[in-house]
Tab-separated table of C-alpha atoms and ligand atoms in Angstrom:
chain	number	residue	atom	x	y	z
A	102	MET	CA	18.947	-44.059	-0.956
A	103	LYS	CA	18.258	-46.028	2.190
A	104	LYS	CA	14.995	-47.765	1.371
A	105	ASN	CA	13.510	-48.061	4.846
A	106	LYS	CA	14.281	-44.496	5.983
A	107	THR	CA	12.057	-41.437	5.742
A	108	VAL	CA	13.339	-37.892	5.268
A	109	TYR	CA	11.052	-34.934	5.935
A	110	VAL	CA	11.805	-31.645	4.178
A	111	PRO	CA	9.520	-28.661	4.839
A	112	LEU	CA	9.597	-26.154	1.986
A	113	ALA	CA	7.496	-23.309	0.576
A	114	ILE	CA	8.946	-23.570	-2.956
A	115	ASP	CA	7.387	-20.370	-4.204
A	116	ILE	CA	9.805	-20.223	-7.071
A	117	LEU	CA	11.689	-23.478	-7.600
A	118	HIS	CA	15.427	-22.782	-7.674
A	119	SER	CA	18.735	-24.609	-7.406
A	120	GLY	CA	18.801	-24.148	-3.603
A	121	HIS	CA	15.698	-26.359	-3.339
A	122	LEU	CA	17.112	-28.919	-5.761
A	123	ASN	CA	20.274	-29.053	-3.703
A	124	ILE	CA	18.335	-29.794	-0.485
A	125	ILE	CA	16.194	-32.458	-2.191
A	126	LYS	CA	19.292	-34.117	-3.676
A	127	ILE	CA	20.894	-34.325	-0.252
A	128	ALA	CA	17.624	-35.617	1.263
A	129	LYS	CA	17.468	-38.422	-1.302
A	130	LYS	CA	20.783	-39.806	-0.078
A	131	TYR	CA	19.206	-40.450	3.320
A	132	GLY	CA	15.973	-42.132	2.237
A	133	LYS	CA	12.451	-41.651	0.945
A	134	VAL	CA	11.841	-37.913	0.448
A	135	VAL	CA	8.653	-36.454	1.952
A	136	ILE	CA	8.183	-32.741	1.234
A	137	GLY	CA	6.151	-30.738	3.763
A	138	LEU	CA	4.782	-28.208	1.305
A	139	LEU	CA	3.667	-25.056	3.136
A	140	SER	CA	0.147	-23.889	2.344
A	141	ASP	CA	-0.549	-20.386	1.003
A	142	SER	CA	-1.913	-19.236	4.349
A	143	ALA	CA	1.044	-20.657	6.277
A	144	VAL	CA	3.468	-18.750	4.054
A	145	ALA	CA	1.354	-15.576	4.084
A	146	GLU	CA	1.418	-15.394	7.880
A	147	TYR	CA	5.195	-14.939	7.795
A	148	LYS	CA	6.156	-13.450	4.464
A	149	ALA	CA	4.701	-12.361	1.146
A	150	ILE	CA	2.021	-14.678	-0.210
A	151	PRO	CA	3.503	-17.135	-2.752
A	152	SER	CA	3.318	-16.040	-6.384
A	153	LEU	CA	2.065	-19.495	-7.275
A	154	GLU	CA	-0.956	-20.991	-5.538
A	155	TYR	CA	-0.587	-24.197	-3.501
A	156	ASN	CA	-2.014	-26.449	-6.232
A	157	GLU	CA	0.436	-25.064	-8.792
A	158	ARG	CA	3.360	-25.521	-6.436
A	159	TYR	CA	2.110	-29.028	-5.622
A	160	LYS	CA	2.163	-30.003	-9.313
A	161	ILE	CA	5.696	-28.682	-9.760
A	162	VAL	CA	7.070	-30.460	-6.695
A	163	LYS	CA	5.254	-33.684	-7.572
A	164	SER	CA	7.019	-33.801	-10.934
A	165	LEU	CA	10.461	-33.864	-9.321
A	166	LYS	CA	11.937	-37.330	-9.652
A	167	ASP	CA	13.533	-37.343	-6.206
A	168	VAL	CA	10.302	-36.516	-4.371
A	169	ASN	CA	8.342	-39.539	-3.086
A	170	GLN	CA	5.505	-37.889	-1.198
A	171	ILE	CA	4.039	-34.456	-0.408
A	172	ILE	CA	2.290	-33.533	2.829
A	173	LYS	CA	0.429	-30.234	3.129
A	174	GLN	CA	2.017	-28.208	5.915
A	175	ASP	CA	-0.740	-25.847	7.112
A	176	THR	CA	1.344	-24.292	9.846
A	177	TRP	CA	5.009	-23.622	10.596
A	178	ASP	CA	4.690	-25.824	13.628
A	179	TYR	CA	6.075	-29.204	12.690
A	180	SER	CA	5.120	-31.075	15.882
A	181	TYR	CA	2.086	-32.851	14.441
A	182	VAL	CA	3.840	-34.215	11.398
A	183	LEU	CA	6.950	-35.118	13.401
A	184	ASN	CA	4.867	-37.098	15.877
A	185	THR	CA	2.761	-38.897	13.277
A	186	LEU	CA	5.190	-39.458	10.406
A	187	LYS	CA	8.111	-39.985	12.792
A	188	PRO	CA	10.705	-39.353	10.071
A	189	ASP	CA	14.216	-40.688	10.511
A	190	TYR	CA	15.645	-37.417	9.249
A	191	PHE	CA	14.460	-33.817	9.169
A	192	ILE	CA	16.249	-31.573	6.704
A	193	HIS	CA	16.312	-27.777	6.838
A	194	GLY	CA	18.499	-24.942	5.550
A	195	ASP	CA	20.876	-23.754	8.284
A	196	ASP	CA	19.566	-20.195	7.936
A	197	TRP	CA	16.898	-20.988	10.535
A	198	LYS	CA	19.519	-20.946	13.291
A	199	ARG	CA	19.048	-17.170	13.243
A	200	GLY	CA	15.971	-15.001	13.124
A	201	ILE	CA	12.309	-15.837	13.503
A	202	GLN	CA	12.634	-19.602	13.128
A	203	LYS	CA	15.052	-20.089	16.034
A	204	LYS	CA	12.308	-21.236	18.414
A	205	THR	CA	10.768	-23.610	15.853
A	206	ARG	CA	14.190	-25.188	15.399
A	207	LYS	CA	14.498	-25.821	19.149
A	208	LYS	CA	11.102	-27.502	19.229
A	209	VAL	CA	11.952	-29.691	16.221
A	210	ILE	CA	15.209	-30.788	17.867
A	211	SER	CA	13.418	-31.838	21.040
A	212	ILE	CA	10.721	-33.880	19.229
A	213	LEU	CA	13.327	-35.527	16.995
A	214	LYS	CA	15.307	-36.513	20.058
A	215	LYS	CA	12.251	-38.129	21.609
A	216	ASN	CA	11.522	-40.102	18.405
A	217	LYS	CA	15.163	-40.935	17.682
A	218	GLY	CA	15.165	-38.844	14.528
A	219	LYS	CA	18.092	-36.787	13.278
A	220	LEU	CA	18.299	-33.173	12.163
A	221	ILE	CA	20.363	-32.422	9.075
A	222	GLU	CA	21.122	-28.788	8.381
A	223	VAL	CA	22.116	-27.909	4.868
A	224	PRO	CA	24.255	-24.787	4.352
A	225	TYR	CA	22.113	-22.010	2.963
A	226	THR	CA	22.673	-21.557	-0.766
A	227	LYS	CA	24.117	-18.068	-0.975
A	228	ASN	CA	22.629	-15.446	-3.268
A	229	ILE	CA	19.589	-17.510	-4.089
A	230	SER	CA	16.202	-17.473	-2.400
A	231	SER	CA	12.621	-17.189	-3.547
A	232	SER	CA	12.462	-13.735	-1.928
A	233	SER	CA	15.472	-12.410	-3.816
A	234	ILE	CA	14.231	-13.856	-7.107
A	235	LYS	CA	10.856	-12.300	-6.362
A	236	SER	CA	12.285	-8.859	-5.802
A	237	ASP	CA	14.096	-9.122	-9.146
A	238	LEU	CA	10.829	-10.140	-10.727
A	239	ILE	CA	9.345	-6.727	-10.104
A	240	THR	CA	10.272	-5.731	-13.638
A	241	HIS	CA	8.360	-8.740	-14.964
A	242	LEU	CA	5.227	-8.485	-12.848
A	243	THR	CA	2.316	-8.249	-15.225
A	244	PRO	CA	-0.811	-6.284	-14.341
A	245	THR	CA	-2.937	-9.434	-14.457
A	246	SER	CA	-0.775	-11.323	-11.996
A	247	ARG	CA	-0.894	-8.370	-9.585
A	248	ILE	CA	-4.686	-7.973	-9.754
A	249	SER	CA	-5.337	-11.414	-8.220
A	250	ILE	CA	-3.015	-11.002	-5.249
A	251	LEU	CA	-5.507	-9.051	-3.106
A	252	LYS	CA	-8.179	-11.716	-3.443
A	253	ARG	CA	-5.684	-14.395	-2.443
A	254	LEU	CA	-4.513	-12.353	0.526
A	255	ILE	CA	-8.116	-11.999	1.711
A	256	GLU	CA	-8.591	-15.746	1.384
A	257	ASN	CA	-5.372	-16.638	3.145
A	258	LYS	CA	-4.623	-14.046	5.820
A	259	THR	CA	-6.180	-13.251	9.163
A	260	VAL	CA	-5.830	-9.548	8.452
A	261	VAL	CA	-4.949	-7.692	5.265
A	262	ARG	CA	-3.071	-4.534	6.211
A	263	VAL	CA	-3.213	-1.642	3.766
A	264	LEU	CA	-1.138	1.557	3.763
A	265	GLU	CA	-1.943	4.788	1.979
A	266	SER	CA	0.459	5.530	-0.873
A	267	HIS	CA	0.277	8.910	-2.563
A	268	SER	CA	3.540	8.662	-4.519
A	269	PRO	CA	5.952	6.034	-5.791
A	270	LEU	CA	8.214	6.800	-2.826
A	271	SER	CA	5.468	6.200	-0.257
A	272	GLY	CA	4.528	3.101	-2.286
A	273	LEU	CA	8.088	1.865	-1.793
A	274	ILE	CA	7.713	2.360	1.951
A	275	ALA	CA	4.555	0.196	1.877
A	276	GLU	CA	6.479	-2.300	-0.235
A	277	ASN	CA	9.669	-2.577	1.800
A	278	THR	CA	8.948	-1.742	5.437
A	279	LYS	CA	9.209	-4.833	7.638
A	280	ILE	CA	9.615	-5.415	11.332
A	281	GLU	CA	10.151	-8.635	13.217
A	282	LYS	CA	7.656	-9.178	16.029
A	283	GLY	CA	7.524	-12.402	17.969
A	284	LYS	CA	7.880	-15.183	15.460
A	285	LYS	CA	6.423	-13.193	12.599
A	286	ILE	CA	7.529	-10.616	10.100
A	287	GLN	CA	5.046	-7.749	10.112
A	288	GLN	CA	4.554	-5.894	6.881
A	289	PHE	CA	1.921	-4.196	4.757
A	290	ASP	CA	-0.003	-6.314	2.288
A	291	ALA	CA	-1.380	-3.684	-0.036
A	292	MET	CA	-1.605	0.025	-0.868
A	293	TRP	CA	-4.526	2.451	-0.669
A	294	SER	CA	-4.783	5.191	-3.252
A	295	SER	CA	-6.672	7.819	-1.268
A	296	SER	CA	-8.698	10.607	-2.874
A	297	LEU	CA	-7.868	12.772	0.155
A	298	THR	CA	-4.106	12.430	-0.008
A	299	ASP	CA	-3.909	12.388	-3.824
A	300	SER	CA	-5.827	15.688	-3.825
A	301	SER	CA	-3.755	17.177	-0.993
A	302	VAL	CA	-0.491	16.367	-2.763
A	303	LYS	CA	-1.793	18.314	-5.759
A	304	GLY	CA	-2.839	21.205	-3.496
A	305	LYS	CA	-6.527	20.608	-4.139
A	306	PRO	CA	-9.470	19.866	-1.827
A	307	ASP	CA	-10.887	16.337	-1.639
A	308	ASN	CA	-13.975	17.178	-3.689
A	309	GLN	CA	-13.284	15.446	-7.003
A	310	SER	CA	-11.687	18.551	-8.517
A	311	LEU	CA	-8.721	16.287	-9.156
A	312	ASP	CA	-10.082	14.148	-11.965
A	313	PHE	CA	-9.624	10.421	-12.535
A	314	SER	CA	-7.232	10.938	-15.477
A	315	SER	CA	-4.714	12.771	-13.285
A	316	ARG	CA	-5.089	10.222	-10.510
A	317	PHE	CA	-4.626	7.307	-12.917
A	318	SER	CA	-1.375	8.719	-14.240
A	319	GLY	CA	-0.089	8.960	-10.660
A	320	LEU	CA	-1.172	5.367	-10.086
A	321	GLY	CA	0.841	4.209	-13.071
A	322	ASP	CA	3.983	5.703	-11.502
A	323	ILE	CA	3.362	3.880	-8.206
A	324	LEU	CA	2.593	0.554	-9.869
A	325	ASP	CA	5.723	0.865	-12.009
A	326	VAL	CA	8.028	0.434	-9.029
A	327	THR	CA	6.077	-1.777	-6.612
A	328	THR	CA	4.643	-5.296	-6.561
A	329	LYS	CA	1.955	-5.171	-3.855
A	330	PRO	CA	-1.712	-4.920	-4.764
A	331	LEU	CA	-3.517	-1.581	-4.690
A	332	ILE	CA	-7.062	-0.535	-3.773
A	333	PHE	CA	-8.317	2.563	-5.572
A	334	ASP	CA	-10.540	5.009	-3.692
A	335	ALA	CA	-12.836	6.145	-6.506
A	336	ASP	CA	-15.084	8.435	-4.414
A	337	ASN	CA	-18.578	7.606	-5.681
A	338	GLY	CA	-17.243	6.133	-8.921
A	339	GLY	CA	-18.272	9.151	-10.962
A	340	ARG	CA	-21.010	8.936	-13.573
A	341	LEU	CA	-22.494	5.542	-14.282
A	342	GLU	CA	-21.837	5.991	-18.014
A	343	HIS	CA	-18.130	6.606	-17.424
A	344	LEU	CA	-17.517	3.684	-15.071
A	345	PRO	CA	-16.690	1.067	-17.744
A	346	PHE	CA	-13.800	3.221	-18.981
A	347	ALA	CA	-12.446	3.726	-15.482
A	348	ILE	CA	-12.594	-0.018	-14.824
A	349	ARG	CA	-10.744	-0.769	-18.043
A	350	THR	CA	-7.934	1.614	-17.126
A	351	LEU	CA	-7.684	0.349	-13.554
A	352	GLU	CA	-7.424	-3.263	-14.680
A	353	ARG	CA	-4.910	-2.397	-17.360
A	354	LEU	CA	-2.764	-0.684	-14.736
A	355	GLY	CA	-2.939	-3.735	-12.457
A	356	VAL	CA	-5.130	-2.280	-9.695
A	357	SER	CA	-6.753	-5.014	-7.573
A	358	ALA	CA	-9.918	-3.330	-6.323
A	359	ILE	CA	-12.079	-0.264	-6.730
A	360	MET	CA	-13.809	1.214	-3.682
A	361	ILE	CA	-16.916	3.273	-4.381
A	362	GLU	CA	-18.892	5.173	-1.743
A	363	ASP	CA	-22.653	5.655	-1.666
A	364	LYS	CA	-22.691	9.458	-1.652
A	365	ILE	CA	-23.881	11.812	-4.390
A	366	GLY	CA	-23.737	15.511	-5.120
A	367	LEU	CA	-20.741	17.688	-4.403
A	368	LYS	CA	-18.317	15.424	-2.662
A	369	LYS	CA	-17.171	16.189	0.860
A	370	ASN	CA	-14.516	14.228	2.679
A	371	SER	CA	-16.224	11.899	5.155
A	372	LEU	CA	-14.100	13.028	8.085
A	373	PHE	CA	-15.412	16.614	7.923
A	374	ALA	CA	-17.639	17.248	10.929
A	375	ASP	CA	-20.102	19.210	8.800
A	376	GLN	CA	-21.742	16.864	6.309
A	377	SER	CA	-24.572	19.263	5.451
A	378	GLY	CA	-25.231	19.164	1.741
A	379	ALA	CA	-23.767	15.653	1.467
A	380	LYS	CA	-26.407	13.193	0.308
A	381	GLN	CA	-26.513	9.433	0.228
A	382	ASP	CA	-27.254	7.671	-3.044
A	383	SER	CA	-30.400	5.566	-3.391
A	384	ILE	CA	-29.814	1.859	-2.923
A	385	LYS	CA	-31.110	1.244	-6.437
A	386	ASP	CA	-28.769	3.696	-8.165
A	387	PHE	CA	-25.758	2.575	-6.174
A	388	CYS	CA	-26.467	-1.071	-6.989
A	389	GLN	CA	-26.536	-0.082	-10.641
A	390	LYS	CA	-22.960	1.139	-10.300
A	391	ILE	CA	-21.947	-2.148	-8.657
A	392	ASN	CA	-23.644	-3.996	-11.491
A	393	SER	CA	-21.885	-1.963	-14.116
A	394	ILE	CA	-18.476	-2.752	-12.606
A	395	LYS	CA	-19.416	-6.413	-12.360
A	396	LYS	CA	-20.415	-6.478	-16.000
A	397	ASN	CA	-17.432	-4.556	-17.269
A	398	ARG	CA	-14.529	-6.015	-15.330
A	399	SER	CA	-12.537	-8.509	-17.343
A	400	SER	CA	-11.046	-10.304	-14.337
A	401	GLN	CA	-13.227	-11.838	-11.626
A	402	ASP	CA	-10.300	-11.201	-9.308
A	403	PHE	CA	-10.663	-7.430	-9.724
A	404	LEU	CA	-12.673	-6.743	-6.579
A	405	ILE	CA	-15.641	-4.447	-6.151
A	406	GLY	CA	-15.618	-2.542	-2.868
A	407	ALA	CA	-18.843	-0.917	-1.646
A	408	ARG	CA	-18.439	1.748	1.000
A	409	ILE	CA	-21.390	2.541	3.222
A	410	GLU	CA	-21.670	6.113	4.517
A	411	SER	CA	-24.770	5.653	6.696
A	412	PHE	CA	-22.929	6.298	9.980
A	413	ILE	CA	-21.114	9.317	8.500
A	414	LEU	CA	-24.473	10.836	7.558
A	415	GLY	CA	-26.203	9.970	10.834
A	416	LYS	CA	-28.507	7.369	9.309
A	417	GLY	CA	-27.902	4.624	11.837
A	418	LEU	CA	-27.459	0.891	12.003
A	419	ASN	CA	-30.550	-0.355	10.191
A	420	ASP	CA	-29.877	1.786	7.147
A	421	ALA	CA	-26.272	0.521	7.074
A	422	LEU	CA	-27.393	-3.110	7.334
A	423	ASN	CA	-30.034	-2.748	4.609
A	424	ARG	CA	-27.496	-1.246	2.305
A	425	ALA	CA	-24.879	-3.880	3.089
A	426	LYS	CA	-27.345	-6.605	2.226
A	427	ALA	CA	-28.354	-4.933	-1.056
A	428	TYR	CA	-24.787	-4.135	-2.118
A	429	SER	CA	-23.662	-7.652	-1.310
A	430	LYS	CA	-26.535	-9.085	-3.363
A	431	ALA	CA	-25.686	-6.762	-6.250
A	432	GLY	CA	-22.149	-8.162	-6.394
A	433	ALA	CA	-19.885	-6.237	-4.021
A	434	ASP	CA	-16.900	-8.388	-3.060
A	435	ILE	CA	-15.843	-6.386	-0.017
A	436	ILE	CA	-17.786	-3.953	2.181
A	437	LEU	CA	-16.336	-0.880	3.873
A	438	ILE	CA	-18.378	0.411	6.771
A	439	HIS	CA	-17.134	3.924	7.449
A	440	SER	CA	-17.244	5.869	10.713
A	441	LYS	CA	-15.820	9.095	12.087
A	442	GLU	CA	-16.461	8.268	15.731
A	443	ASN	CA	-13.528	8.121	18.108
A	444	ASN	CA	-14.401	4.567	19.098
A	445	PRO	CA	-15.411	1.481	17.120
A	446	LYS	CA	-18.809	0.911	18.807
A	447	GLU	CA	-20.976	1.647	15.780
A	448	ILE	CA	-18.920	-0.361	13.317
A	449	PHE	CA	-18.793	-3.284	15.751
A	450	SER	CA	-22.571	-3.154	16.211
A	451	PHE	CA	-22.783	-3.432	12.408
A	452	SER	CA	-20.257	-6.252	12.002
A	453	LYS	CA	-21.767	-8.277	14.830
A	454	ILE	CA	-25.024	-8.593	12.917
A	455	PHE	CA	-23.705	-8.529	9.345
A	456	LYS	CA	-21.204	-11.334	9.835
A	457	LYS	CA	-24.019	-13.697	10.783
A	458	THR	CA	-26.089	-13.014	7.666
A	459	LYS	CA	-25.879	-14.958	4.433
A	460	TYR	CA	-24.860	-11.702	2.720
A	461	TYR	CA	-21.593	-11.481	4.622
A	462	LYS	CA	-18.595	-10.253	2.596
A	463	PRO	CA	-15.114	-9.468	3.936
A	464	LEU	CA	-15.354	-6.234	5.918
A	465	VAL	CA	-13.060	-3.235	5.593
A	466	ALA	CA	-12.287	-0.755	8.385
A	467	VAL	CA	-10.628	2.657	8.097
A	468	PRO	CA	-9.560	3.411	11.670
A	469	SER	CA	-8.559	7.064	11.144
A	470	THR	CA	-10.614	8.531	14.004
A	471	TYR	CA	-10.853	5.416	16.174
A	472	SER	CA	-7.105	4.902	15.947
A	473	LYS	CA	-6.771	3.326	19.399
A	474	THR	CA	-8.514	0.254	18.021
A	475	THR	CA	-5.991	-2.465	17.260
A	476	GLU	CA	-5.998	-4.802	14.284
A	477	GLU	CA	-6.558	-7.652	16.715
A	478	MET	CA	-9.796	-6.064	17.978
A	479	LEU	CA	-10.963	-5.432	14.426
A	480	VAL	CA	-10.318	-9.044	13.426
A	481	LYS	CA	-12.111	-10.303	16.532
A	482	ASN	CA	-15.109	-8.251	15.498
A	483	GLY	CA	-15.306	-9.663	12.002
A	484	PHE	CA	-13.075	-7.323	9.976
A	485	LYS	CA	-10.602	-8.598	7.405
A	486	ILE	CA	-9.065	-5.514	5.794
A	487	VAL	CA	-7.635	-2.550	7.695
A	488	ILE	CA	-6.778	0.594	5.750
A	489	TYR	CA	-4.414	3.200	7.188
A	490	ALA	CA	-5.850	5.756	4.806
A	491	ASN	CA	-3.785	8.927	5.119
A	492	HIS	CA	-0.834	8.311	7.401
A	493	MET	CA	2.077	8.596	4.951
A	494	LEU	CA	0.989	12.084	3.944
A	495	ARG	CA	0.249	13.134	7.516
A	496	ALA	CA	3.747	11.991	8.502
A	497	ALA	CA	5.475	13.753	5.611
A	498	TYR	CA	3.687	17.110	5.866
A	499	PRO	CA	4.772	18.209	9.372
A	500	ALA	CA	8.299	16.937	8.695
A	501	MET	CA	8.565	19.125	5.571
A	502	GLN	CA	6.928	22.078	7.314
A	503	ASN	CA	9.378	21.803	10.189
A	504	ALA	CA	12.335	21.650	7.787
A	505	ALA	CA	11.208	24.829	6.035
A	506	GLU	CA	10.726	26.670	9.363
A	507	THR	CA	14.079	25.516	10.745
A	508	ILE	CA	15.899	26.923	7.694
A	509	LEU	CA	14.029	30.222	8.011
A	510	LYS	CA	14.830	30.485	11.708
A	511	ASN	CA	18.548	29.785	11.344
A	512	LYS	CA	19.159	31.185	7.885
A	513	ARG	CA	21.079	27.999	7.115
A	514	SER	CA	20.337	24.285	6.983
A	515	PHE	CA	22.935	23.021	9.472
A	516	GLU	CA	20.464	22.748	12.405
A	517	LEU	CA	18.276	20.513	10.286
A	518	GLU	CA	20.924	18.047	9.182
A	519	LYS	CA	20.580	15.635	12.117
A	520	LYS	CA	16.817	15.393	11.704
A	521	ILE	CA	16.686	14.552	8.016
A	522	SER	CA	18.079	11.888	5.695
A	523	SER	CA	21.630	12.484	4.496
A	524	VAL	CA	22.134	13.090	0.785
A	525	LYS	CA	23.980	9.765	0.713
A	526	GLU	CA	20.908	8.004	2.130
A	527	VAL	CA	18.708	9.614	-0.483
A	528	ILE	CA	21.081	8.653	-3.280
A	529	ASN	CA	21.023	5.056	-2.056
A	530	LEU	CA	17.297	5.008	-1.422
A	531	ILE	CA	16.503	3.608	-4.826
A	532	ARG	CA	18.206	0.456	-6.007
B	1350	SPV	C1	-9.659	8.788	1.612
B	1350	SPV	O1	-8.631	8.397	2.125
B	1350	SPV	O2	-9.685	9.587	0.688
B	1350	SPV	C2	-10.947	8.267	2.080
B	1350	SPV	C3	-11.106	7.833	3.462
B	1350	SPV	O3	-11.884	8.266	1.306
B	1350	SPV	S1	-11.696	9.183	4.346
B	1350	SPV	O4	-10.753	10.265	4.265
B	1350	SPV	O5	-11.891	8.738	5.719
B	1350	SPV	O6	-12.975	9.598	3.775
B	1351	MG	MG1	-11.626	9.403	-0.387
């Protein structure tokens, strides 16, 4: 080790593996090793949130004998640290020459040049990365470790993006679909178990005729093959006396949040134009349900979602705000303000006021009818969680319908072949 030289090594170190040790060993040869340990939110902006929280990762890295110092790297932009620490060497895996980090690399090279620092690129250790270890870990993910992920995502991400999953296969789409946009990888953070699509898949209306037991067994199948957190749409939560049992099952399965809506009587889907006969619960009774969940959950990380139906039932802004305040006080962790308008005006009028109150809790939007509204606009207006509540089913249904009609029309399947997955693709769909 050259005593008077400093080597900066930015790393996420979600799961410490030999690839990291290799980089640190090389770094040590050049001088004093300073690790730029990426914060949870920095990692979460680009890929899945680390399994271990920053403080845990900090302790692990600190115990490594070749590490001299750790600096918290709150962003993937290294300019600040490069200009203040002025390291003699900057070490990075050579995998950043391609893909989303290409631009960051260019910037690092130019700052290093200015400060007379040198870039050392270490060949990427093949077949080992935190992401690949993580995907193998799916079989080891315990329900308790999954429960907490949603809370951490809410704390660390600008927007938590949730996709409806009505089957293990649609759950796998939420799990694996990624696109690269700008410098970031865009993906879904969590799944929504929708009463509407669960009921539709079973050929039943969305009026609670599909009972919790059947829905829970479907949930188990989804959670068996995925790792992302799931929010359960529990309609109005059912009877107060039965709630503790539902909560126990949901936690045991590894569900991260329950969403209950403040409607009573025969349930009607909120997107129906005709809401006659649908009644809103009293604030007092609904708060009792929130209280019961609060009392009966075993993990504080299992979140309580309160869904306000005031706009759906034509009750207006003041009613919605009163309820939000009461539900928040009773212990709701997240608040869904629902709307079936084709624009976000009413939910934005709500968020504008609610976000300034001391009762503020992370807000959830379900932009099914106001689908022109972008995530960016929702975030700007105080929303944190965006649920695409029914889109996997709505995509699958017309595709299946069209396949059936095409076969009927042609009395063979040949005309359909180009429009559907090949058998080979289906066989290879599942690892
Ligand atoms: C669901 O997806 O079942 C919901 C949302 O509860 S909505 O259909 O808009 O009521
Ligand atoms: Mg529902």
